[in-house]
mmCIF file of C-alpha atoms in Angstrom:
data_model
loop_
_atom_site.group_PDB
_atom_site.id
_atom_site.type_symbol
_atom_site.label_atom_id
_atom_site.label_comp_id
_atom_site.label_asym_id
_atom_site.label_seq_id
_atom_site.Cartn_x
_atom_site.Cartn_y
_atom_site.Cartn_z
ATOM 1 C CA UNK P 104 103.035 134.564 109.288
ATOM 2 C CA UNK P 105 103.807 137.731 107.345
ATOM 3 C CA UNK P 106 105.929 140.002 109.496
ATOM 4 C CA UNK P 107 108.384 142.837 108.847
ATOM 5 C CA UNK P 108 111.558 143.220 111.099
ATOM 6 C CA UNK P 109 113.752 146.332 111.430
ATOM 7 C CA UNK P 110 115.952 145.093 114.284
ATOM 8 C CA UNK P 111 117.345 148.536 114.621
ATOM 9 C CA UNK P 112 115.359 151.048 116.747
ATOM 10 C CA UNK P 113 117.854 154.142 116.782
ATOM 11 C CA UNK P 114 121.009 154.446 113.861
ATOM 12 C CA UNK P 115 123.251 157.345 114.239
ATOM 13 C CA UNK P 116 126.025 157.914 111.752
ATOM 14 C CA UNK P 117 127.862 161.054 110.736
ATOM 15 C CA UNK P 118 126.983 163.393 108.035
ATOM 16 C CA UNK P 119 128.912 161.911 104.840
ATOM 17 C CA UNK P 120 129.268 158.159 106.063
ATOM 18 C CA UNK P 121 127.416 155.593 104.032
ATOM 19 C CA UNK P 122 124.254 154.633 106.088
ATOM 20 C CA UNK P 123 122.168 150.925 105.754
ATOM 21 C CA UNK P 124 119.126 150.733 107.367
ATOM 22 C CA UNK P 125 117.820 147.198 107.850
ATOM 23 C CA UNK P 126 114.727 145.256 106.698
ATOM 24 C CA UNK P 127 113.801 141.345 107.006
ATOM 25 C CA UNK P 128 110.483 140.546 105.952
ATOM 26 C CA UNK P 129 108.558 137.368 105.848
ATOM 27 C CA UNK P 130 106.348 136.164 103.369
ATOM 28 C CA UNK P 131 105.094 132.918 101.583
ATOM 29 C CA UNK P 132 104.249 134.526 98.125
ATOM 30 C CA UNK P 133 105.886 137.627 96.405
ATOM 31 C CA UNK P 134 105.480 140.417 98.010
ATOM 32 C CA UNK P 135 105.689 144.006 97.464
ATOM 33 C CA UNK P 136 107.888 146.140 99.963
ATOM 34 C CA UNK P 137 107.912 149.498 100.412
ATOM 35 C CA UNK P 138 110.145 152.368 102.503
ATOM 36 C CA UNK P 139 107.858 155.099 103.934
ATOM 37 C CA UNK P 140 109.508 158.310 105.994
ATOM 38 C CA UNK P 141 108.727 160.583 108.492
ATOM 39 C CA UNK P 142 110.821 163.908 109.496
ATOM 40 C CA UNK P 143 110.144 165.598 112.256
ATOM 41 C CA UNK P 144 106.344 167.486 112.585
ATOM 42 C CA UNK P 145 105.575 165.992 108.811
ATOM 43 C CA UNK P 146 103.150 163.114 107.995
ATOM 44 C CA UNK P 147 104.601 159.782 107.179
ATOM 45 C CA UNK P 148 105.287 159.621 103.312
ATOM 46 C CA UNK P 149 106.140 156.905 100.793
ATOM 47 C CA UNK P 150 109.977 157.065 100.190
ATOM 48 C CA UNK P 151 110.667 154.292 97.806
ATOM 49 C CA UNK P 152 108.876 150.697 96.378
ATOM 50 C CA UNK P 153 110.954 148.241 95.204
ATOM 51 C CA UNK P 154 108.665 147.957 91.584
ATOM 52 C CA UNK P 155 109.955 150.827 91.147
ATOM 53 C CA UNK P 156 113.795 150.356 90.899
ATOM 54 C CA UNK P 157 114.538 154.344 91.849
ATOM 55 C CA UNK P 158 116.383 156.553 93.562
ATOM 56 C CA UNK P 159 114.921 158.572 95.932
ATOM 57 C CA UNK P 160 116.987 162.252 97.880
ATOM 58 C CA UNK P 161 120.037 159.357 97.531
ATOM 59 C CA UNK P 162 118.290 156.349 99.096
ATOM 60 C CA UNK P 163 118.415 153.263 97.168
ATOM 61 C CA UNK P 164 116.869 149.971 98.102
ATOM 62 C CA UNK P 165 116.892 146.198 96.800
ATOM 63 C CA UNK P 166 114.732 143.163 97.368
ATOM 64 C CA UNK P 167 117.008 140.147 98.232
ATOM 65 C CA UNK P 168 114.443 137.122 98.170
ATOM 66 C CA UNK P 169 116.865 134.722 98.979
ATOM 67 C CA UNK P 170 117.675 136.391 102.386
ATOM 68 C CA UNK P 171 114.219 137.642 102.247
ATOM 69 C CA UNK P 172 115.673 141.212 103.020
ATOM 70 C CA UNK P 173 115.184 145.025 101.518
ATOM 71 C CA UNK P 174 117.734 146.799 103.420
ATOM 72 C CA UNK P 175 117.626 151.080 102.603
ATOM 73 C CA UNK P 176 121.192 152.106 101.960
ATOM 74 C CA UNK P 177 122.288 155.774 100.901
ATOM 75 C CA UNK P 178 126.182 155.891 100.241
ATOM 76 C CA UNK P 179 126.562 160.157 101.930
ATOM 77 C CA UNK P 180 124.201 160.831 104.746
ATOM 78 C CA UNK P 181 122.865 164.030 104.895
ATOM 79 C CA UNK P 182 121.829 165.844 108.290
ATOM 80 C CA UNK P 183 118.426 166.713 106.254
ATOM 81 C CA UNK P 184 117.945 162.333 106.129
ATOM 82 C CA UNK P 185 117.624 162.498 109.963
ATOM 83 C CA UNK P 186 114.506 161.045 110.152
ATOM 84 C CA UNK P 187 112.067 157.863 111.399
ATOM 85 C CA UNK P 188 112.215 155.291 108.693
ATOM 86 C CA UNK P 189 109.504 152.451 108.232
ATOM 87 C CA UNK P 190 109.759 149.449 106.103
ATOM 88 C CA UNK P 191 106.234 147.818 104.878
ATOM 89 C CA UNK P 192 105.023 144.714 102.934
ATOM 90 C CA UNK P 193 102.201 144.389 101.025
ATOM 91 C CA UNK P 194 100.881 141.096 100.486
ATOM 92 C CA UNK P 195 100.215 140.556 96.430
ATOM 93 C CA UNK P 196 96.736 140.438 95.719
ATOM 94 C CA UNK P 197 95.829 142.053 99.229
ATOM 95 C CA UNK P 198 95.237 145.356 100.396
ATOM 96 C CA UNK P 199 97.220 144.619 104.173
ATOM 97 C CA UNK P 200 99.905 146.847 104.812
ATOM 98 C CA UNK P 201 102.510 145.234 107.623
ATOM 99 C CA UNK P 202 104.739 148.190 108.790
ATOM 100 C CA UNK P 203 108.084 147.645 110.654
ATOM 101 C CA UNK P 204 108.583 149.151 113.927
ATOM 102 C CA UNK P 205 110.611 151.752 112.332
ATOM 103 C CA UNK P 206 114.157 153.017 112.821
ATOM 104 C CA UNK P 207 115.050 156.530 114.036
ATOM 105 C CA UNK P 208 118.266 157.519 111.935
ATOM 106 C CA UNK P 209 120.085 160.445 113.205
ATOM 107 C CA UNK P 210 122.680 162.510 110.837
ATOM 108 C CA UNK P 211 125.675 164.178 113.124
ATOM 109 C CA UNK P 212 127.467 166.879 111.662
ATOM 110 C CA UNK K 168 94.592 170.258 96.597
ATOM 111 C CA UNK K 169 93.846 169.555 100.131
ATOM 112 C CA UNK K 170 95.931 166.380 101.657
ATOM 113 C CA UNK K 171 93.895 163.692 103.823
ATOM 114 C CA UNK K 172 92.792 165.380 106.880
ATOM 115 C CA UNK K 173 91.892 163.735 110.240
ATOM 116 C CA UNK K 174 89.665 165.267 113.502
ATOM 117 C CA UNK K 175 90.644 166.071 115.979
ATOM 118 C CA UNK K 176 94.051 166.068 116.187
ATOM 119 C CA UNK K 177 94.357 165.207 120.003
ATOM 120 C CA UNK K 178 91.271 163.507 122.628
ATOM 121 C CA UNK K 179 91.825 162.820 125.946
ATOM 122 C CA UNK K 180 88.692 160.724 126.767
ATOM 123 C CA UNK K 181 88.172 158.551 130.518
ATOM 124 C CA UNK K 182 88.133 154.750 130.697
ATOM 125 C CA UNK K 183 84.957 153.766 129.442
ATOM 126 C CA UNK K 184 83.656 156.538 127.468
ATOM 127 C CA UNK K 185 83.085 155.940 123.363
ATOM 128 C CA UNK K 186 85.378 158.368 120.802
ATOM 129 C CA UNK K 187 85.199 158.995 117.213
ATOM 130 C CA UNK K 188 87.662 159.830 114.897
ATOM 131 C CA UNK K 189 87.041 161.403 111.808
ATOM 132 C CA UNK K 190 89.141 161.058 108.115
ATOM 133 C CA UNK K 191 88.753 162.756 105.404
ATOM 134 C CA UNK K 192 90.352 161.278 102.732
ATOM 135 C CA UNK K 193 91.614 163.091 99.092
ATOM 136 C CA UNK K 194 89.137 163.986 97.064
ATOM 137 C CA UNK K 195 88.859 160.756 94.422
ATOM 138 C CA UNK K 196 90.557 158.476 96.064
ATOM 139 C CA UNK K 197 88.218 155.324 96.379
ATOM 140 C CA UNK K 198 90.749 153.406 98.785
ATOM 141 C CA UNK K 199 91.152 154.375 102.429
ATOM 142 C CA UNK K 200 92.450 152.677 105.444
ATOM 143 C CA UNK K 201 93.111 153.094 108.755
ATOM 144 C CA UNK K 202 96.328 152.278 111.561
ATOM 145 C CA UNK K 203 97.127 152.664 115.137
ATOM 146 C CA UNK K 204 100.467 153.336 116.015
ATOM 147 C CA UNK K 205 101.155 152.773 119.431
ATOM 148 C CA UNK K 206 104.331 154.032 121.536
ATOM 149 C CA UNK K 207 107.435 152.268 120.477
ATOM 150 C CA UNK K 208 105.375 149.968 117.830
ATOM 151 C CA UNK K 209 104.781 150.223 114.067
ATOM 152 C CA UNK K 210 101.976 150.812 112.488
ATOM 153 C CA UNK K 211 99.100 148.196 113.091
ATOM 154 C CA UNK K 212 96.789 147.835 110.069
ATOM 155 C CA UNK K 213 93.161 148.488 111.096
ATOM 156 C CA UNK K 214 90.824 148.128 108.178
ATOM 157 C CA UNK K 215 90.928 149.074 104.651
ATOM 158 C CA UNK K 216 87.966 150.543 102.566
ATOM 159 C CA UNK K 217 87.211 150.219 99.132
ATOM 160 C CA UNK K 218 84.390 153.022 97.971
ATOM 161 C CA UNK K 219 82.020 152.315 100.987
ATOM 162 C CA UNK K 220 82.608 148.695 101.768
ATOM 163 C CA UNK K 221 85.455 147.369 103.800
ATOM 164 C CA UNK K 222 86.557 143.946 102.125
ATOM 165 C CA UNK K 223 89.138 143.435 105.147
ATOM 166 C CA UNK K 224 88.796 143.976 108.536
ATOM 167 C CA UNK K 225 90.881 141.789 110.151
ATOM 168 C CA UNK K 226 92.833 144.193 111.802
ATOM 169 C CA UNK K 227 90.466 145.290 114.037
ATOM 170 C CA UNK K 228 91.810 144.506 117.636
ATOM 171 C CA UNK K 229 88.462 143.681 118.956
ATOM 172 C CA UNK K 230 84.436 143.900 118.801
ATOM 173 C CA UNK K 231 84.833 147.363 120.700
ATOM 174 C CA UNK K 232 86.197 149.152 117.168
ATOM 175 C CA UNK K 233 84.170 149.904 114.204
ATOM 176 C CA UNK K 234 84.847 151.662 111.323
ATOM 177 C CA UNK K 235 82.085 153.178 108.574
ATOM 178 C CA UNK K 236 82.730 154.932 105.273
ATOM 179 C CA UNK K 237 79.346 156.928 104.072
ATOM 180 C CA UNK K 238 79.875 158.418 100.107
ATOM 181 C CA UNK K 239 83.127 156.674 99.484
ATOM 182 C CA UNK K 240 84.507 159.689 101.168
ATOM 183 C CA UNK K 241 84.886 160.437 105.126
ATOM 184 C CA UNK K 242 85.449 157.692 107.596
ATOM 185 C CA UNK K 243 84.749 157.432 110.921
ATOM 186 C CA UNK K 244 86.950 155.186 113.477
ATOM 187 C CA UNK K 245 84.699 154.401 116.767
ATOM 188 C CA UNK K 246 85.700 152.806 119.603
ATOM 189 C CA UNK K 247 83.154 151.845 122.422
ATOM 190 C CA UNK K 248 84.217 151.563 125.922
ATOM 191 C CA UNK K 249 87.442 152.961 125.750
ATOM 192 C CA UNK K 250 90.254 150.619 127.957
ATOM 193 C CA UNK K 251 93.501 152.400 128.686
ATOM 194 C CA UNK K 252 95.531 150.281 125.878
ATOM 195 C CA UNK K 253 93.576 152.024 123.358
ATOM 196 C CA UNK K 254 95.561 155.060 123.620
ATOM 197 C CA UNK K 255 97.940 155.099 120.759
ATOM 198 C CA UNK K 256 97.994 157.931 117.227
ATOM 199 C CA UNK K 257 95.572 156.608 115.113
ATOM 200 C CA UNK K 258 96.207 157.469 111.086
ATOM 201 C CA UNK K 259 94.317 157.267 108.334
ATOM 202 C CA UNK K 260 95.807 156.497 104.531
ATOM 203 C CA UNK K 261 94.131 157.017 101.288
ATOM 204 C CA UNK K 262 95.127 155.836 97.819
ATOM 205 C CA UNK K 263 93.582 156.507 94.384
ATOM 206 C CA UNK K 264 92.450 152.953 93.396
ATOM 207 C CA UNK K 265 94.094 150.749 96.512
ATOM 208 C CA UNK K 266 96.461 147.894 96.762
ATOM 209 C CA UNK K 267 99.890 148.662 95.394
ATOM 210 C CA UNK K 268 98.914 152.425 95.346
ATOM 211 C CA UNK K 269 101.111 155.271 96.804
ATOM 212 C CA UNK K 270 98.837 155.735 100.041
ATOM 213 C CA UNK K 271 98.908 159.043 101.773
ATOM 214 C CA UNK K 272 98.836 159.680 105.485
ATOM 215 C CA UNK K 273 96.205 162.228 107.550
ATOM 216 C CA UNK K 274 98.270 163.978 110.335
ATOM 217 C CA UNK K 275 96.828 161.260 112.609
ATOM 218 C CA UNK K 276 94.972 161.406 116.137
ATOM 219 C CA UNK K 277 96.552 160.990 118.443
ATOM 220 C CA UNK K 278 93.703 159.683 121.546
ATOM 221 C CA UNK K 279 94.836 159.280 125.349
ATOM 222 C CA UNK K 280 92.499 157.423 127.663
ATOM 223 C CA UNK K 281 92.800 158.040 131.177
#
């Protein structure tokens, strides 16, 4: 079954620590995965895609296939990162979109 | 130019009664799709359009939920007989061609059935 796990609901770090925000997915074929964000009163917007190989406000993100994980990691947290954080699949050759359940990360100053 | 926009923004419907939801989708883009996002749950993939047909639909939860696109444009979400677990933010996405496309979310809306 295709399925996306963020087993973290709520991550709160301090403003300058390095924050990892956690993503299992599984998947028979190759998939394509995908951090989308939403702050507070915006819509939910793409982020990152790991096709992509970038570096988004800091956030930088690789697919591990042999622990079938695509964990988010940004080395300086930023209060202006507090935010809800999704992780999504794609299956290749599909047009089905599996979201996470998302994890809340909250910057402290 | 204008984002994808979704109406209305809130319903509060009773137990029983049908609601539509509306999404319009950025101008051009032929793919659109549609999630629910319930409280303390990710985002459930509904259905996924491609110009005016709808090649998957296995997301829909039951026979109670249809979705129809008119004009590869606007959408409509219905759901008939509205049960309590409906109740949820429903958003709509549309890319420019689909698949591995950057998709790009309506402000959702977000129904409540009493």
């Amino acid at each position: 079954a295709q399925r996306v796990t963020q087993p973290e609901k709520l991550l709160s770090v301090f403003k300058g620590a390095p924050v990892e925000l956690k993503c299992n997915y599984s998947y028979s074929g190759s998939p394509e995965l995908f951090w989308y964000v939403q702050y507070s009163r915006q819509r939910l917007q793409l982020l990152l895609r790991h096709i992509s190989r970038e570096s988004i406000k800091g956030f930088t993100a690789d697919l591990n296939k042999g622990e079938t994980s695509f964990h988010l990691k940004k080395p300086f947290a930023q209060e202006e990162d507090s935010a809800m954080y999704y992780c999504a699949l794609l299956n290749t050759g599909g047009f089905k979109t599996i979201f996470g359940a998302g994890t809340r990360l909250f910057v402290k100053a | 130019g204008a984002g994808v926009s979704q109406s209305p923004s809130n319903k509060v419907t009773e137990k029983g009664k049908d609601v539509e939801l509306r999404c319009d989708p950025i101008s051009g883009h032929t793919a659109l799709y549609w999630y629910r996002q319930s409280l303390g749950q990710g985002l459930e993939f509904l259905i996924y359009f491609q110009g005016n047909s709808a090649p998957d639909k296995s997301g829909l939860p039951s026979d109670r939920f249809s979705a129809e696109r008119t004009g590869g444009s606007v959408s409509t979400l219905t759901i008939q007989r509205t049960q309590q677990e409906d109740s949820a933010v429903y958003l709509c996405a549309s890319s420019l061609y689909g698949n591995s496309e950057t998709q790009y979310f309506g402000p959702g809306t977000r129904l409540l059935v009493l």
